[in-house]
mmCIF file of C-alpha atoms and ligand atoms in Angstrom:
data_model
loop_
_atom_site.group_PDB
_atom_site.id
_atom_site.type_symbol
_atom_site.label_atom_id
_atom_site.label_comp_id
_atom_site.label_asym_id
_atom_site.label_seq_id
_atom_site.Cartn_x
_atom_site.Cartn_y
_atom_site.Cartn_z
ATOM 1 C CA MET A 27 12.054 18.709 7.263
ATOM 2 C CA LYS A 28 15.627 18.072 6.228
ATOM 3 C CA ALA A 29 16.603 17.222 2.655
ATOM 4 C CA MET A 30 19.733 16.659 0.609
ATOM 5 C CA VAL A 31 19.241 18.929 -2.392
ATOM 6 C CA LEU A 32 20.851 19.111 -5.829
ATOM 7 C CA ARG A 33 20.984 22.779 -6.761
ATOM 8 C CA ARG A 34 23.010 22.371 -9.961
ATOM 9 C CA PRO A 35 24.266 19.241 -11.775
ATOM 10 C CA ASN A 36 27.884 18.321 -11.071
ATOM 11 C CA THR A 37 27.838 19.935 -7.623
ATOM 12 C CA PRO A 38 27.527 18.106 -4.295
ATOM 13 C CA LEU A 39 24.114 17.805 -2.679
ATOM 14 C CA VAL A 40 23.507 20.324 0.095
ATOM 15 C CA MET A 41 21.566 19.690 3.325
ATOM 16 C CA GLU A 42 18.607 22.082 3.569
ATOM 17 C CA GLU A 43 15.999 22.705 6.259
ATOM 18 C CA ARG A 44 12.554 23.287 4.762
ATOM 19 C CA PRO A 45 9.057 23.724 6.170
ATOM 20 C CA LEU A 46 7.073 20.493 6.342
ATOM 21 C CA PRO A 47 5.146 20.281 3.028
ATOM 22 C CA ALA A 48 1.361 19.974 3.040
ATOM 23 C CA PRO A 49 0.083 17.202 0.744
ATOM 24 C CA GLY A 50 -2.023 18.565 -2.118
ATOM 25 C CA GLU A 51 -5.078 17.040 -3.780
ATOM 26 C CA GLY A 52 -4.507 13.301 -4.227
ATOM 27 C CA GLU A 53 -1.166 13.336 -2.423
ATOM 28 C CA LEU A 54 0.364 11.718 0.642
ATOM 29 C CA ARG A 55 2.982 13.119 2.973
ATOM 30 C CA LEU A 56 5.367 10.445 4.160
ATOM 31 C CA ARG A 57 7.893 10.269 6.932
ATOM 32 C CA VAL A 58 10.793 8.646 5.097
ATOM 33 C CA GLU A 59 12.182 5.502 6.729
ATOM 34 C CA ALA A 60 14.720 4.725 4.014
ATOM 35 C CA CYS A 61 15.519 5.758 0.450
ATOM 36 C CA GLY A 62 17.629 3.726 -1.941
ATOM 37 C CA VAL A 63 20.411 5.265 -4.008
ATOM 38 C CA CYS A 64 20.050 4.272 -7.657
ATOM 39 C CA ARG A 65 22.450 4.669 -10.565
ATOM 40 C CA THR A 66 19.810 6.917 -12.139
ATOM 41 C CA ASP A 67 20.360 9.367 -9.263
ATOM 42 C CA LEU A 68 23.994 9.492 -10.332
ATOM 43 C CA HIS A 69 22.948 10.255 -13.908
ATOM 44 C CA VAL A 70 20.841 13.158 -12.538
ATOM 45 C CA VAL A 71 23.581 14.479 -10.247
ATOM 46 C CA ASP A 72 26.240 14.099 -12.958
ATOM 47 C CA GLY A 73 24.107 15.941 -15.542
ATOM 48 C CA GLU A 74 23.711 12.956 -17.884
ATOM 49 C CA LEU A 75 19.929 13.247 -17.556
ATOM 50 C CA THR A 76 19.458 16.773 -18.730
ATOM 51 C CA GLN A 77 15.908 17.805 -17.750
ATOM 52 C CA PRO A 78 15.733 17.799 -13.933
ATOM 53 C CA LYS A 79 13.543 20.156 -11.941
ATOM 54 C CA LEU A 80 16.089 22.311 -10.115
ATOM 55 C CA PRO A 81 16.652 22.447 -7.256
ATOM 56 C CA ILE A 82 15.657 18.787 -6.863
ATOM 57 C CA ILE A 83 15.594 16.343 -3.975
ATOM 58 C CA PRO A 84 16.793 13.096 -5.605
ATOM 59 C CA GLY A 85 15.713 9.598 -4.633
ATOM 60 C CA HIS A 86 13.078 7.287 -6.099
ATOM 61 C CA GLU A 87 13.243 4.195 -3.904
ATOM 62 C CA ILE A 88 11.291 5.617 -0.988
ATOM 63 C CA VAL A 89 9.994 3.591 1.935
ATOM 64 C CA GLY A 90 7.957 5.714 4.303
ATOM 65 C CA ARG A 91 5.058 5.906 6.729
ATOM 66 C CA VAL A 92 1.945 7.856 5.779
ATOM 67 C CA GLU A 93 1.843 10.963 7.918
ATOM 68 C CA ALA A 94 -0.859 13.088 6.275
ATOM 69 C CA LEU A 95 -3.428 12.577 3.510
ATOM 70 C CA GLY A 96 -4.269 15.323 1.042
ATOM 71 C CA PRO A 97 -7.857 16.060 -0.058
ATOM 72 C CA GLY A 98 -9.502 13.260 -2.002
ATOM 73 C CA VAL A 99 -7.124 10.476 -0.948
ATOM 74 C CA SER A 100 -8.651 7.156 0.039
ATOM 75 C CA GLY A 101 -7.223 3.694 0.558
ATOM 76 C CA PHE A 102 -4.382 4.784 2.840
ATOM 77 C CA THR A 103 -4.266 5.211 6.596
ATOM 78 C CA PRO A 104 -1.870 7.242 8.760
ATOM 79 C CA GLY A 105 1.049 5.126 9.931
ATOM 80 C CA GLN A 106 0.770 2.727 6.998
ATOM 81 C CA ARG A 107 4.022 1.837 5.263
ATOM 82 C CA VAL A 108 4.192 2.657 1.541
ATOM 83 C CA GLY A 109 6.756 2.650 -1.241
ATOM 84 C CA VAL A 110 7.237 5.292 -3.918
ATOM 85 C CA PRO A 111 9.055 4.391 -7.164
ATOM 86 C CA TRP A 112 10.478 6.343 -10.120
ATOM 87 C CA LEU A 113 7.171 6.704 -11.974
ATOM 88 C CA GLY A 114 5.637 9.543 -9.989
ATOM 89 C CA HIS A 115 2.698 10.556 -12.188
ATOM 90 C CA THR A 116 1.295 10.035 -15.689
ATOM 91 C CA CYS A 117 -1.190 12.064 -17.733
ATOM 92 C CA GLY A 118 -3.741 9.271 -18.058
ATOM 93 C CA HIS A 119 -4.897 10.194 -21.578
ATOM 94 C CA CYS A 120 -1.986 10.159 -24.054
ATOM 95 C CA PRO A 121 -1.807 7.272 -26.566
ATOM 96 C CA TYR A 122 0.646 5.419 -24.293
ATOM 97 C CA CYS A 123 -1.421 5.810 -21.137
ATOM 98 C CA ALA A 124 -4.487 4.744 -23.145
ATOM 99 C CA SER A 125 -2.785 1.531 -24.297
ATOM 100 C CA ALA A 126 -1.405 0.167 -20.985
ATOM 101 C CA ARG A 127 2.044 1.622 -21.666
ATOM 102 C CA GLU A 128 2.042 4.390 -19.080
ATOM 103 C CA ASN A 129 5.808 3.864 -18.674
ATOM 104 C CA LEU A 130 6.105 5.736 -22.005
ATOM 105 C CA CYS A 131 3.654 8.545 -21.069
ATOM 106 C CA ASP A 132 4.138 11.775 -23.026
ATOM 107 C CA ASP A 133 3.697 13.955 -19.941
ATOM 108 C CA PRO A 134 5.009 12.056 -16.899
ATOM 109 C CA LEU A 135 6.598 13.082 -13.626
ATOM 110 C CA PHE A 136 9.506 11.117 -12.242
ATOM 111 C CA THR A 137 10.271 10.924 -8.536
ATOM 112 C CA GLY A 138 13.600 12.502 -7.650
ATOM 113 C CA TYR A 139 14.007 13.950 -11.167
ATOM 114 C CA THR A 140 11.009 16.094 -12.120
ATOM 115 C CA ARG A 141 9.298 15.972 -8.716
ATOM 116 C CA ASP A 142 11.012 15.921 -5.339
ATOM 117 C CA GLY A 143 12.102 12.522 -4.060
ATOM 118 C CA GLY A 144 13.218 10.772 -0.917
ATOM 119 C CA TYR A 145 16.700 11.966 0.051
ATOM 120 C CA ALA A 146 14.922 13.637 2.959
ATOM 121 C CA THR A 147 13.165 13.129 6.261
ATOM 122 C CA HIS A 148 9.781 13.680 4.566
ATOM 123 C CA ALA A 149 8.391 13.406 1.053
ATOM 124 C CA VAL A 150 5.140 14.163 -0.754
ATOM 125 C CA ALA A 151 3.959 11.610 -3.314
ATOM 126 C CA ASP A 152 0.985 11.122 -5.621
ATOM 127 C CA ALA A 153 -1.134 8.546 -3.797
ATOM 128 C CA SER A 154 -2.069 6.864 -7.094
ATOM 129 C CA TYR A 155 1.614 6.057 -7.650
ATOM 130 C CA SER A 156 2.328 4.875 -4.092
ATOM 131 C CA PHE A 157 2.187 1.221 -3.090
ATOM 132 C CA ALA A 158 1.370 -0.521 0.167
ATOM 133 C CA LEU A 159 4.393 -2.344 1.616
ATOM 134 C CA PRO A 160 4.606 -4.963 4.383
ATOM 135 C CA ASP A 161 4.458 -3.377 7.816
ATOM 136 C CA GLU A 162 7.171 -5.695 9.106
ATOM 137 C CA GLY A 163 10.772 -5.804 8.032
ATOM 138 C CA ASP A 164 13.757 -3.561 7.711
ATOM 139 C CA PRO A 165 12.937 -0.548 5.501
ATOM 140 C CA ALA A 166 16.538 -0.519 4.226
ATOM 141 C CA THR A 167 16.064 -3.936 2.623
ATOM 142 C CA LEU A 168 12.692 -2.964 1.124
ATOM 143 C CA ALA A 169 13.889 0.275 -0.513
ATOM 144 C CA PRO A 170 15.984 -1.322 -3.297
ATOM 145 C CA LEU A 171 12.948 -3.300 -4.457
ATOM 146 C CA LEU A 172 11.352 -0.039 -5.609
ATOM 147 C CA CYS A 173 13.701 0.569 -8.518
ATOM 148 C CA ALA A 174 16.500 -1.969 -8.674
ATOM 149 C CA GLY A 175 13.846 -4.631 -8.132
ATOM 150 C CA LEU A 176 11.077 -3.164 -10.294
ATOM 151 C CA ILE A 177 13.218 -2.171 -13.271
ATOM 152 C CA GLY A 178 15.123 -5.443 -12.937
ATOM 153 C CA TRP A 179 11.796 -7.268 -13.025
ATOM 154 C CA ARG A 180 10.630 -5.448 -16.168
ATOM 155 C CA THR A 181 14.022 -6.162 -17.771
ATOM 156 C CA LEU A 182 13.789 -9.864 -16.918
ATOM 157 C CA LYS A 183 10.221 -10.075 -18.234
ATOM 158 C CA MET A 184 11.274 -8.437 -21.489
ATOM 159 C CA ALA A 185 13.856 -11.189 -21.993
ATOM 160 C CA GLY A 186 10.947 -13.609 -22.485
ATOM 161 C CA ALA A 187 11.199 -17.358 -22.000
ATOM 162 C CA ALA A 188 14.936 -17.682 -21.406
ATOM 163 C CA SER A 189 16.523 -20.379 -19.284
ATOM 164 C CA VAL A 190 20.171 -19.282 -19.584
ATOM 165 C CA ILE A 191 20.659 -15.620 -18.735
ATOM 166 C CA GLY A 192 23.723 -13.413 -18.756
ATOM 167 C CA ILE A 193 23.721 -10.354 -16.473
ATOM 168 C CA TYR A 194 26.150 -7.577 -17.371
ATOM 169 C CA GLY A 195 26.940 -5.221 -14.486
ATOM 170 C CA PHE A 196 26.424 -6.720 -11.056
ATOM 171 C CA GLY A 197 25.063 -3.869 -8.959
ATOM 172 C CA ALA A 198 21.813 -3.329 -7.072
ATOM 173 C CA ALA A 199 19.397 -4.437 -9.824
ATOM 174 C CA ALA A 200 21.471 -7.469 -10.793
ATOM 175 C CA HIS A 201 21.830 -8.684 -7.222
ATOM 176 C CA ILE A 202 18.042 -8.785 -6.839
ATOM 177 C CA ILE A 203 17.030 -10.031 -10.263
ATOM 178 C CA ALA A 204 19.729 -12.733 -10.404
ATOM 179 C CA GLN A 205 18.131 -14.239 -7.297
ATOM 180 C CA VAL A 206 14.640 -13.968 -8.812
ATOM 181 C CA ALA A 207 15.821 -15.675 -12.032
ATOM 182 C CA ILE A 208 17.643 -18.441 -10.136
ATOM 183 C CA GLN A 209 14.568 -19.101 -7.990
ATOM 184 C CA GLN A 210 12.562 -19.375 -11.222
ATOM 185 C CA GLY A 211 14.925 -22.183 -12.230
ATOM 186 C CA LYS A 212 17.042 -20.201 -14.689
ATOM 187 C CA ARG A 213 20.825 -20.434 -14.917
ATOM 188 C CA VAL A 214 22.546 -17.080 -14.450
ATOM 189 C CA HIS A 215 26.013 -16.091 -15.633
ATOM 190 C CA ALA A 216 27.372 -12.811 -14.262
ATOM 191 C CA PHE A 217 29.679 -10.481 -16.192
ATOM 192 C CA VAL A 218 31.465 -7.847 -14.113
ATOM 193 C CA ARG A 219 33.730 -4.882 -14.736
ATOM 194 C CA PRO A 220 37.101 -6.414 -15.788
ATOM 195 C CA GLY A 221 39.200 -7.048 -12.685
ATOM 196 C CA ASP A 222 36.344 -6.504 -10.210
ATOM 197 C CA ALA A 223 36.933 -9.730 -8.259
ATOM 198 C CA PRO A 224 34.708 -8.713 -5.302
ATOM 199 C CA ALA A 225 31.717 -8.241 -7.661
ATOM 200 C CA ALA A 226 32.363 -11.665 -9.234
ATOM 201 C CA GLU A 227 32.573 -13.247 -5.780
ATOM 202 C CA PHE A 228 29.357 -11.458 -4.754
ATOM 203 C CA ALA A 229 27.560 -12.843 -7.834
ATOM 204 C CA ARG A 230 28.749 -16.404 -7.084
ATOM 205 C CA SER A 231 27.673 -16.053 -3.442
ATOM 206 C CA LEU A 232 24.126 -15.286 -4.641
ATOM 207 C CA GLY A 233 23.995 -18.421 -6.769
ATOM 208 C CA ALA A 234 25.324 -17.368 -10.190
ATOM 209 C CA ALA A 235 26.509 -20.437 -12.133
ATOM 210 C CA SER A 236 29.569 -18.462 -13.195
ATOM 211 C CA ALA A 237 31.010 -14.982 -12.841
ATOM 212 C CA GLN A 238 33.660 -13.511 -15.115
ATOM 213 C CA ASP A 239 35.016 -10.285 -16.511
ATOM 214 C CA SER A 240 32.684 -8.756 -19.097
ATOM 215 C CA ASP A 241 35.391 -9.024 -21.778
ATOM 216 C CA ALA A 242 35.777 -12.780 -21.229
ATOM 217 C CA PRO A 243 33.825 -15.289 -23.348
ATOM 218 C CA ALA A 244 30.548 -16.634 -21.953
ATOM 219 C CA PRO A 245 30.774 -20.205 -20.619
ATOM 220 C CA GLU A 246 27.762 -21.174 -22.760
ATOM 221 C CA LYS A 247 25.440 -19.523 -25.295
ATOM 222 C CA LEU A 248 22.930 -17.216 -23.579
ATOM 223 C CA ASP A 249 19.190 -17.257 -24.292
ATOM 224 C CA ALA A 250 19.104 -13.655 -23.118
ATOM 225 C CA ALA A 251 21.437 -10.992 -21.805
ATOM 226 C CA LEU A 252 20.410 -8.250 -19.383
ATOM 227 C CA ILE A 253 22.665 -5.195 -19.352
ATOM 228 C CA PHE A 254 22.552 -3.046 -16.211
ATOM 229 C CA ALA A 255 25.981 -1.386 -16.547
ATOM 230 C CA PRO A 256 25.832 1.986 -18.375
ATOM 231 C CA VAL A 257 28.454 0.822 -20.859
ATOM 232 C CA GLY A 258 27.511 0.811 -24.551
ATOM 233 C CA ALA A 259 30.476 -1.427 -25.475
ATOM 234 C CA LEU A 260 28.677 -4.254 -23.670
ATOM 235 C CA VAL A 261 25.919 -4.334 -26.315
ATOM 236 C CA PRO A 262 27.958 -5.983 -29.120
ATOM 237 C CA ARG A 263 29.638 -8.252 -26.559
ATOM 238 C CA ALA A 264 26.285 -9.390 -25.210
ATOM 239 C CA LEU A 265 24.923 -9.917 -28.739
ATOM 240 C CA ALA A 266 27.961 -12.065 -29.544
ATOM 241 C CA ALA A 267 27.286 -14.183 -26.453
ATOM 242 C CA THR A 268 23.569 -14.658 -27.251
ATOM 243 C CA ARG A 269 22.165 -17.556 -29.250
ATOM 244 C CA LYS A 270 19.987 -17.324 -32.382
ATOM 245 C CA GLY A 271 16.630 -15.755 -31.593
ATOM 246 C CA GLY A 272 17.878 -14.495 -28.234
ATOM 247 C CA ALA A 273 17.331 -11.088 -26.644
ATOM 248 C CA VAL A 274 19.677 -8.436 -25.308
ATOM 249 C CA VAL A 275 17.804 -6.112 -22.955
ATOM 250 C CA CYS A 276 19.309 -2.812 -21.792
ATOM 251 C CA GLY A 277 17.856 -2.030 -18.361
ATOM 252 C CA GLY A 278 19.428 1.368 -17.707
ATOM 253 C CA ILE A 279 18.187 4.887 -18.428
ATOM 254 C CA HIS A 280 21.535 6.091 -19.745
ATOM 255 C CA MET A 281 24.415 4.380 -21.512
ATOM 256 C CA SER A 282 27.627 5.467 -23.189
ATOM 257 C CA ASP A 283 27.551 5.266 -27.005
ATOM 258 C CA ILE A 284 27.280 1.825 -28.528
ATOM 259 C CA PRO A 285 30.217 1.146 -30.856
ATOM 260 C CA ALA A 286 29.547 0.091 -34.452
ATOM 261 C CA PHE A 287 29.261 -3.656 -34.850
ATOM 262 C CA PRO A 288 28.796 -6.122 -37.716
ATOM 263 C CA TYR A 289 25.213 -6.944 -38.659
ATOM 264 C CA ALA A 290 26.051 -10.623 -38.168
ATOM 265 C CA LEU A 291 25.879 -10.060 -34.395
ATOM 266 C CA LEU A 292 22.222 -9.007 -34.657
ATOM 267 C CA TRP A 293 21.173 -11.286 -37.509
ATOM 268 C CA GLU A 294 19.444 -14.628 -36.898
ATOM 269 C CA GLU A 295 16.596 -12.816 -35.176
ATOM 270 C CA ARG A 296 18.455 -11.640 -32.147
ATOM 271 C CA ARG A 297 16.543 -8.778 -30.529
ATOM 272 C CA LEU A 298 18.026 -5.661 -28.975
ATOM 273 C CA LEU A 299 15.632 -3.942 -26.554
ATOM 274 C CA SER A 300 15.582 -1.182 -23.979
ATOM 275 C CA VAL A 301 13.507 -0.775 -20.848
ATOM 276 C CA ALA A 302 12.050 2.636 -20.036
ATOM 277 C CA ASN A 303 10.609 3.309 -16.602
ATOM 278 C CA LEU A 304 7.916 1.042 -15.162
ATOM 279 C CA THR A 305 4.166 0.719 -15.082
ATOM 280 C CA ARG A 306 2.092 0.516 -11.916
ATOM 281 C CA GLU A 307 1.178 -2.997 -13.043
ATOM 282 C CA ASP A 308 4.900 -3.924 -12.902
ATOM 283 C CA ALA A 309 5.013 -2.532 -9.370
ATOM 284 C CA ARG A 310 1.932 -4.406 -8.142
ATOM 285 C CA GLU A 311 3.198 -7.614 -9.739
ATOM 286 C CA PHE A 312 6.740 -7.461 -8.391
ATOM 287 C CA LEU A 313 5.878 -6.116 -4.931
ATOM 288 C CA SER A 314 3.481 -9.028 -4.428
ATOM 289 C CA LEU A 315 5.976 -11.562 -5.833
ATOM 290 C CA ALA A 316 9.013 -10.381 -3.841
ATOM 291 C CA PRO A 317 7.775 -11.427 -0.364
ATOM 292 C CA THR A 318 7.161 -14.984 -1.675
ATOM 293 C CA LEU A 319 10.814 -15.342 -2.706
ATOM 294 C CA ALA A 320 13.754 -15.822 -0.377
ATOM 295 C CA LEU A 321 15.606 -12.689 -1.482
ATOM 296 C CA GLU A 322 18.856 -11.946 0.278
ATOM 297 C CA MET A 323 19.005 -8.161 0.192
ATOM 298 C CA HIS A 324 22.377 -6.474 0.552
ATOM 299 C CA ALA A 325 21.724 -2.935 1.738
ATOM 300 C CA VAL A 326 24.694 -0.702 2.495
ATOM 301 C CA ARG A 327 23.368 1.945 4.882
ATOM 302 C CA TYR A 328 24.406 5.602 4.962
ATOM 303 C CA PRO A 329 23.009 8.399 7.124
ATOM 304 C CA LEU A 330 21.030 10.928 5.043
ATOM 305 C CA ALA A 331 23.751 13.544 5.547
ATOM 306 C CA GLN A 332 26.213 11.213 3.776
ATOM 307 C CA ALA A 333 24.267 11.067 0.499
ATOM 308 C CA ASN A 334 27.278 12.464 -1.372
ATOM 309 C CA GLU A 335 29.505 9.699 0.002
ATOM 310 C CA ALA A 336 26.937 7.089 -1.053
ATOM 311 C CA LEU A 337 26.810 8.534 -4.580
ATOM 312 C CA ASN A 338 30.612 8.637 -4.777
ATOM 313 C CA ASP A 339 30.899 5.028 -3.622
ATOM 314 C CA LEU A 340 28.356 3.964 -6.250
ATOM 315 C CA ARG A 341 30.099 5.940 -8.999
ATOM 316 C CA ASP A 342 33.459 4.395 -8.112
ATOM 317 C CA GLY A 343 32.126 0.848 -7.746
ATOM 318 C CA ARG A 344 33.086 0.640 -4.071
ATOM 319 C CA LEU A 345 29.966 -1.128 -2.794
ATOM 320 C CA GLN A 346 28.286 -4.508 -3.286
ATOM 321 C CA GLY A 347 24.503 -4.522 -3.420
ATOM 322 C CA ALA A 348 22.412 -1.400 -2.886
ATOM 323 C CA ALA A 349 23.215 1.850 -1.100
ATOM 324 C CA VAL A 350 20.384 3.088 1.113
ATOM 325 C CA LEU A 351 20.024 6.408 2.931
ATOM 326 C CA ILE A 352 18.524 6.402 6.422
ATOM 327 C CA PRO A 353 17.209 9.763 7.646
HETATM 328 ZN ZN1 LIG B 423 0.267 9.738 -20.634
HETATM 329 ZN ZN1 LIG B 424 16.322 3.785 -10.195
#
């Protein structure tokens, strides 16, 4: 197999040839059809997430075909298309696993961070954390559902019953979840990196009621704000734009420091929340909902060997939608 490998943080990924891995007990070997490039991968490559397995094959939005089943695996057949998300394994017995909060497991494995991921021609995944996907359709447009979609979905759910939603940072997750929210009848206002006119135009093209720089005032009070950009300064801005009793939900795994802000921004029962990882229930829910919606997926394709270019384009804000590697 071929894989793009991170040997040390803050160095480019390197193409390696490796022997085809044999799936272990409870595992599947997949032939990768597509793997999305997520901002979390950037945080791993840039050393902002500090506990990777090294060397590591990044990538946690894997769409692949089952090639081999390890001992004890049932419910999958060779050739079947499956998706593998960020949550790669949980312990099953810690207090979080025991209370339907496996996203907070004390002893988890994360795909593309603490177990090898999908920037490769082949990948091995825990079958219990792999999900059947539709056989039809372009794998490049399915891949972003597996993190941008799933984490976006958990973020949207955490906002509760909100009909006016602000989305801060209009990348892969926002482009999916804005469409979900709009199709649920919500009004979405997009807030983009100041001066990023293409991102604002992209948001409007997907049905956002408005799109403006993130330092501009909101056109109306928000019931909830979802923050996908890794920018802590957005937290007080989003709180200021949110009505009494509203929620500000941070959907990312890493963020720059949040500046000090007056208590008045939080008072009146505004809630400030973060989303960590996903549960398999989130995955089942969203992956069955997504095909019923008319989602316009913007996948920007790169050959596997150009994973570094994809990461650089994401870091520098040069792409609209989701970057996807095709082996
Ligand atoms: Zn656990
Ligand atoms: Zn991700």
